[in-house]
Amino acid sequence: MIVRTPVLAFLFVMLAAPLQAASEEVRPETPSVLESALETAPVEIDGQLLFRVRGISSFPAAERAEAIRGRIEKVAADPSFPSDGLSAEIVENVTMIMAGEATLMIVSEADARLEHTSRDHLATLNMMRIRRAIDEYRQSRRSDALLKAGLYGAGATALLALVIAVLLVLNRWLDKALSQRLKSRVHAIGIQSFEILRSETIWKAFHGLMRVIGVATIAVSTYAYLHYVLALFPWTHSISNGLFALATGAVEHMGKSVGATIPDLLILGIIYYLAQFVLRRVRHFFDAVEQKRVIFAQFEPEWALPTYKLVRILILAFALIVAYPYIPGSESAAFKGISIFIGLVLSLGSSTAISNLIAGYLMTYRRVFKVGDRVKVGDVTGEVIAVRLQVTHLRTIKNEEVTIPNSQILNGDVTNFSSMAGTRGLILHTTVGIGYETPWRQVEAMLRVAAERTSGVLGEPQPFILLIKLGDFAVTYELNVYIRDPHGIARINADLHRHVLDVFNEYGVQIMTPAYEGDPDEPKVVPRAQWYAAPASSDQRKAG
């Protein structure tokens, strides 16, 4: 039995009156900013949305919606009240929707403005929705409807069991069929004899992927089953709607996320292809410079490759700076933290590497040396076999490879034996000490004869002799000869010394180096007959 509640109606009228008075200060065609920002709550019956209602500070929207829902369900649960018995009554400035003598809800002018319609029209629409909800509420709880829903639910359960069984069998069959067809084509991944991924590991990953696909298919089928079965019964219809909203919300969120990143990905793609295009054109240009098809004054062709590497770093750095804001997740705190950490590690650990890198480029443009030159760096003398950005590799005369940091080379002294050898020639020198009793003209003539006999010594420019010291016991002569091959310095020097010894022995002149304090009884010369004493051979006689 439904009882009229005039006190409750009076309270609703009193609550609606202030809203009506406040609304008169605002033009009807323009809702106030406050009303547009008010919170609303849905009124749902068995998971079906009827309408949304607003609230006030003393009666929040959620409490108002719950109160309206409770009164509607109470009326719907009373089969003695016909659904067409609803009526609308106007009291003061509000419209009351009545179920007999019971008030279901009150529609005010503020509610109508929220829906952008008139109060009477909104009351009529809400009354029609309540009437339909009452009919559906009663229809869904009839015994025949519940029996039908139970049969459909049982059928869906049986169908789910069949689908799961079929999926399990199909997954096993598909796994076996693909294994037979692809097993012979799957091989281990490795570099030469080192295996990065074994074939067994690849197969385990493949089987795991097939199991994941099977589980995902079963999960989707179970979700569809729950959504369907829960929607059959009025008490669980709202849960079914919640599952559907959860799935659609996840898909919508993923779609929005992907959609939001598509423009950024397109921009990243454009930046990538533009950078690749510019790098290709720059590489072709510097290739032309290296091949001397393009010539610039004061720019050496061997500078082309290192200059291209430097320009490439600048282009890639510029592209990365431009692309950084468009990288997905670049604004996240984790991404920024990782970036700061990487920058800190590089700044702390790469100071030496950067100094060597800069030194490598400075050496290139200063033309200190090039690959193939014979140089002396500190105490190391050898041929330059590779110039890297960080280090330079030298091969000594003993066939030893020495690696020297570029910063050390830049900060030290470098002697390049090859830079002048091809033009003016490289000067080799050696010294001998001869007694004062030997005429200097004779000594110089003998030194010139020794130079003429030495293979690799140039005739032009001619060798020259310097008297560099008048010592206590001997005069020190310096023989200077020109050569073209800086890599043969050791061999030419050795041959020159051999011929100096031979010539001085031929003419019976004693070399006073090292010095001594007294003259020997016999001159310290080697007789011609003993020039090729053992272990010397006749082959050396012919070579001499």
CSV table of N, CA, C and O in Angstrom, one decimal, residues 183-246:
chain,number,residue,atom,x,y,z
A,183,LYS,N,60.0,-26.5,-38.6
A,183,LYS,CA,61.1,-27.0,-37.8
A,183,LYS,C,62.4,-27.0,-38.6
A,183,LYS,O,63.5,-26.7,-38.1
A,184,SER,N,62.3,-27.4,-39.8
A,184,SER,CA,63.5,-27.5,-40.6
A,184,SER,C,64.1,-26.2,-41.1
A,184,SER,O,65.2,-26.1,-41.5
A,185,ARG,N,63.3,-25.1,-40.9
A,185,ARG,CA,63.7,-23.8,-41.4
A,185,ARG,C,64.2,-22.9,-40.2
A,185,ARG,O,64.6,-21.8,-40.5
A,186,VAL,N,64.0,-23.4,-39.0
A,186,VAL,CA,64.5,-22.6,-37.9
A,186,VAL,C,65.8,-23.1,-37.5
A,186,VAL,O,66.1,-24.3,-37.2
A,187,HIS,N,66.8,-22.2,-37.5
A,187,HIS,CA,68.2,-22.5,-37.1
A,187,HIS,C,68.6,-21.5,-36.0
A,187,HIS,O,68.0,-20.5,-35.7
A,188,ALA,N,69.7,-21.9,-35.4
A,188,ALA,CA,70.3,-21.1,-34.3
A,188,ALA,C,70.8,-19.8,-34.9
A,188,ALA,O,71.2,-19.7,-36.1
A,189,ILE,N,70.7,-18.7,-34.1
A,189,ILE,CA,71.2,-17.4,-34.5
A,189,ILE,C,72.5,-17.2,-33.8
A,189,ILE,O,72.6,-17.3,-32.6
A,190,GLY,N,73.5,-16.9,-34.6
A,190,GLY,CA,74.8,-16.7,-34.0
A,190,GLY,C,75.7,-15.9,-34.9
A,190,GLY,O,75.4,-15.6,-36.1
A,191,ILE,N,76.9,-15.6,-34.4
A,191,ILE,CA,78.0,-14.9,-35.2
A,191,ILE,C,79.1,-15.9,-35.2
A,191,ILE,O,79.7,-16.2,-34.2
A,192,GLN,N,79.3,-16.4,-36.5
A,192,GLN,CA,80.4,-17.5,-36.7
A,192,GLN,C,80.1,-18.6,-35.8
A,192,GLN,O,79.0,-19.2,-35.9
A,193,SER,N,81.0,-19.0,-34.9
A,193,SER,CA,80.8,-20.2,-34.1
A,193,SER,C,80.1,-19.9,-32.8
A,193,SER,O,79.7,-20.8,-32.0
A,194,PHE,N,79.8,-18.6,-32.5
A,194,PHE,CA,79.1,-18.2,-31.2
A,194,PHE,C,77.6,-18.1,-31.5
A,194,PHE,O,77.2,-17.5,-32.4
A,195,GLU,N,76.9,-18.9,-30.6
A,195,GLU,CA,75.4,-18.9,-30.8
A,195,GLU,C,74.8,-17.9,-29.8
A,195,GLU,O,75.0,-17.9,-28.6
A,196,ILE,N,74.0,-17.0,-30.4
A,196,ILE,CA,73.3,-16.0,-29.7
A,196,ILE,C,72.0,-16.6,-29.2
A,196,ILE,O,71.7,-16.5,-28.0
A,197,LEU,N,71.3,-17.3,-30.0
A,197,LEU,CA,70.0,-18.0,-29.7
A,197,LEU,C,70.1,-19.4,-30.2
A,197,LEU,O,70.3,-19.6,-31.5
A,198,ARG,N,69.9,-20.4,-29.4
A,198,ARG,CA,69.9,-21.8,-29.8
A,198,ARG,C,68.5,-22.0,-30.5
A,198,ARG,O,67.5,-21.4,-30.1
A,199,SER,N,68.5,-23.0,-31.3
A,199,SER,CA,67.3,-23.4,-32.0
A,199,SER,C,66.2,-23.9,-31.0
A,199,SER,O,65.0,-23.7,-31.1
A,200,GLU,N,66.7,-24.6,-29.9
A,200,GLU,CA,65.8,-25.0,-28.9
A,200,GLU,C,65.1,-23.9,-28.2
A,200,GLU,O,63.9,-23.9,-27.9
A,201,THR,N,65.9,-22.8,-28.0
A,201,THR,CA,65.3,-21.6,-27.3
A,201,THR,C,64.3,-21.0,-28.2
A,201,THR,O,63.2,-20.5,-27.7
A,202,ILE,N,64.5,-20.9,-29.5
A,202,ILE,CA,63.6,-20.3,-30.5
A,202,ILE,C,62.3,-21.2,-30.5
A,202,ILE,O,61.2,-20.6,-30.5
A,203,TRP,N,62.4,-22.5,-30.4
A,203,TRP,CA,61.2,-23.3,-30.4
A,203,TRP,C,60.5,-23.2,-29.1
A,203,TRP,O,59.2,-23.2,-29.1
A,204,LYS,N,61.1,-23.0,-28.0
A,204,LYS,CA,60.4,-22.8,-26.7
A,204,LYS,C,59.6,-21.5,-26.8
A,204,LYS,O,58.5,-21.4,-26.3
A,205,ALA,N,60.3,-20.5,-27.4
A,205,ALA,CA,59.6,-19.2,-27.5
A,205,ALA,C,58.4,-19.3,-28.4
A,205,ALA,O,57.3,-18.7,-28.2
A,206,PHE,N,58.5,-20.1,-29.5
A,206,PHE,CA,57.4,-20.3,-30.4
A,206,PHE,C,56.2,-21.0,-29.8
A,206,PHE,O,55.1,-20.6,-29.9
A,207,HIS,N,56.6,-22.1,-29.0
A,207,HIS,CA,55.5,-22.8,-28.3
A,207,HIS,C,54.9,-21.9,-27.2
A,207,HIS,O,53.6,-22.0,-27.0
A,208,GLY,N,55.7,-21.2,-26.6
A,208,GLY,CA,55.1,-20.2,-25.6
A,208,GLY,C,54.1,-19.2,-26.2
A,208,GLY,O,53.1,-18.9,-25.7
A,209,LEU,N,54.5,-18.7,-27.4
A,209,LEU,CA,53.6,-17.8,-28.1
A,209,LEU,C,52.3,-18.5,-28.5
A,209,LEU,O,51.2,-17.9,-28.4
A,210,MET,N,52.4,-19.7,-28.9
A,210,MET,CA,51.1,-20.4,-29.3
A,210,MET,C,50.3,-20.6,-28.0
A,210,MET,O,49.0,-20.5,-28.1
A,211,ARG,N,50.9,-20.9,-26.9
A,211,ARG,CA,50.1,-21.1,-25.7
A,211,ARG,C,49.5,-19.7,-25.2
A,211,ARG,O,48.3,-19.7,-24.8
A,212,VAL,N,50.2,-18.7,-25.4
A,212,VAL,CA,49.7,-17.3,-25.1
A,212,VAL,C,48.5,-17.0,-25.9
A,212,VAL,O,47.4,-16.5,-25.5
A,213,ILE,N,48.6,-17.3,-27.2
A,213,ILE,CA,47.5,-17.1,-28.1
A,213,ILE,C,46.3,-17.9,-27.7
A,213,ILE,O,45.1,-17.4,-27.7
A,214,GLY,N,46.5,-19.2,-27.3
A,214,GLY,CA,45.4,-20.0,-26.9
A,214,GLY,C,44.7,-19.5,-25.6
A,214,GLY,O,43.5,-19.5,-25.5
A,215,VAL,N,45.5,-19.1,-24.7
A,215,VAL,CA,45.0,-18.6,-23.4
A,215,VAL,C,44.2,-17.3,-23.7
A,215,VAL,O,43.1,-17.1,-23.1
A,216,ALA,N,44.7,-16.4,-24.5
A,216,ALA,CA,44.1,-15.2,-24.8
A,216,ALA,C,42.7,-15.4,-25.5
A,216,ALA,O,41.7,-14.8,-25.2
A,217,THR,N,42.7,-16.4,-26.4
A,217,THR,CA,41.4,-16.8,-27.1
A,217,THR,C,40.4,-17.3,-26.1
A,217,THR,O,39.2,-16.9,-26.1
A,218,ILE,N,40.8,-18.1,-25.2
A,218,ILE,CA,39.9,-18.6,-24.1
A,218,ILE,C,39.4,-17.5,-23.2
A,218,ILE,O,38.3,-17.5,-22.8
A,219,ALA,N,40.3,-16.6,-22.9
A,219,ALA,CA,39.9,-15.5,-22.0
A,219,ALA,C,38.9,-14.6,-22.7
A,219,ALA,O,37.9,-14.1,-22.1
A,220,VAL,N,39.1,-14.4,-24.0
A,220,VAL,CA,38.1,-13.6,-24.8
A,220,VAL,C,36.7,-14.3,-24.8
A,220,VAL,O,35.7,-13.6,-24.6
A,221,SER,N,36.8,-15.6,-25.0
A,221,SER,CA,35.5,-16.3,-25.1
A,221,SER,C,34.8,-16.3,-23.7
A,221,SER,O,33.6,-16.2,-23.6
A,222,THR,N,35.6,-16.4,-22.6
A,222,THR,CA,35.0,-16.4,-21.3
A,222,THR,C,34.4,-15.0,-21.0
A,222,THR,O,33.4,-14.9,-20.4
A,223,TYR,N,35.1,-14.0,-21.4
A,223,TYR,CA,34.6,-12.6,-21.2
A,223,TYR,C,33.3,-12.5,-21.9
A,223,TYR,O,32.3,-11.9,-21.4
A,224,ALA,N,33.2,-12.9,-23.2
A,224,ALA,CA,31.9,-12.8,-24.0
A,224,ALA,C,30.8,-13.6,-23.3
A,224,ALA,O,29.7,-13.2,-23.2
A,225,TYR,N,31.2,-14.8,-22.7
A,225,TYR,CA,30.2,-15.6,-22.0
A,225,TYR,C,29.6,-14.9,-20.8
A,225,TYR,O,28.4,-14.8,-20.6
A,226,LEU,N,30.5,-14.3,-20.0
A,226,LEU,CA,30.1,-13.6,-18.8
A,226,LEU,C,29.2,-12.4,-19.1
A,226,LEU,O,28.2,-12.1,-18.5
A,227,HIS,N,29.7,-11.7,-20.1
A,227,HIS,CA,28.9,-10.5,-20.5
A,227,HIS,C,27.5,-10.9,-21.0
A,227,HIS,O,26.5,-10.2,-20.6
A,228,TYR,N,27.4,-12.0,-21.7
A,228,TYR,CA,26.0,-12.4,-22.2
A,228,TYR,C,25.2,-13.0,-21.0
A,228,TYR,O,24.0,-12.6,-20.9
A,229,VAL,N,25.8,-13.9,-20.2
A,229,VAL,CA,25.0,-14.6,-19.2
A,229,VAL,C,24.6,-13.6,-18.1
A,229,VAL,O,23.4,-13.6,-17.6
A,230,LEU,N,25.4,-12.7,-17.7
A,230,LEU,CA,25.1,-11.7,-16.6
A,230,LEU,C,24.0,-10.7,-17.1
A,230,LEU,O,23.2,-10.2,-16.3
A,231,ALA,N,23.9,-10.5,-18.4
A,231,ALA,CA,22.9,-9.6,-19.0
A,231,ALA,C,21.5,-10.3,-19.0
A,231,ALA,O,20.5,-9.6,-19.2
A,232,LEU,N,21.5,-11.6,-18.8
A,232,LEU,CA,20.2,-12.3,-18.9
A,232,LEU,C,19.3,-12.1,-17.6
A,232,LEU,O,18.1,-12.1,-17.7
A,233,PHE,N,20.0,-11.8,-16.5
A,233,PHE,CA,19.3,-11.7,-15.2
A,233,PHE,C,19.3,-10.3,-14.8
A,233,PHE,O,20.3,-9.6,-14.9
A,234,PRO,N,18.2,-9.8,-14.3
A,234,PRO,CA,18.1,-8.4,-13.9
A,234,PRO,C,19.0,-8.0,-12.7
A,234,PRO,O,19.5,-6.9,-12.6
A,235,TRP,N,19.3,-8.9,-11.8
A,235,TRP,CA,20.1,-8.6,-10.7
A,235,TRP,C,21.6,-8.4,-11.1
A,235,TRP,O,22.3,-7.8,-10.4
A,236,THR,N,22.0,-9.0,-12.2
A,236,THR,CA,23.4,-9.0,-12.6
A,236,THR,C,23.6,-8.2,-13.9
A,236,THR,O,24.7,-8.1,-14.5
A,237,HIS,N,22.5,-7.5,-14.3
A,237,HIS,CA,22.6,-6.8,-15.6
A,237,HIS,C,23.6,-5.6,-15.5
A,237,HIS,O,24.3,-5.3,-16.4
A,238,SER,N,23.6,-5.0,-14.3
A,238,SER,CA,24.6,-3.9,-14.1
A,238,SER,C,26.0,-4.4,-14.1
A,238,SER,O,26.9,-3.7,-14.6
A,239,ILE,N,26.3,-5.6,-13.6
A,239,ILE,CA,27.6,-6.1,-13.7
A,239,ILE,C,28.0,-6.4,-15.1
A,239,ILE,O,29.2,-6.1,-15.5
A,240,SER,N,27.1,-6.9,-15.9
A,240,SER,CA,27.4,-7.1,-17.4
A,240,SER,C,27.7,-5.8,-18.0
A,240,SER,O,28.7,-5.7,-18.8
A,241,ASN,N,26.9,-4.7,-17.7
A,241,ASN,CA,27.3,-3.4,-18.3
A,241,ASN,C,28.6,-2.9,-17.8
A,241,ASN,O,29.4,-2.3,-18.6
A,242,GLY,N,29.0,-3.2,-16.6
A,242,GLY,CA,30.3,-2.9,-16.1
A,242,GLY,C,31.4,-3.5,-16.8
A,242,GLY,O,32.4,-2.9,-17.1
A,243,LEU,N,31.2,-4.9,-17.1
A,243,LEU,CA,32.3,-5.6,-17.9
A,243,LEU,C,32.4,-5.0,-19.3
A,243,LEU,O,33.5,-4.8,-19.8
A,244,PHE,N,31.2,-4.7,-19.9
A,244,PHE,CA,31.3,-4.1,-21.2
A,244,PHE,C,32.0,-2.7,-21.2
A,244,PHE,O,32.8,-2.4,-22.1
A,245,ALA,N,31.6,-1.9,-20.2
A,245,ALA,CA,32.2,-0.6,-20.1
A,245,ALA,C,33.7,-0.7,-19.8
A,245,ALA,O,34.5,0.1,-20.3
A,246,LEU,N,34.1,-1.7,-19.0
A,246,LEU,CA,35.6,-2.0,-18.8
A,246,LEU,C,36.3,-2.3,-20.0
A,246,LEU,O,37.4,-1.7,-20.3
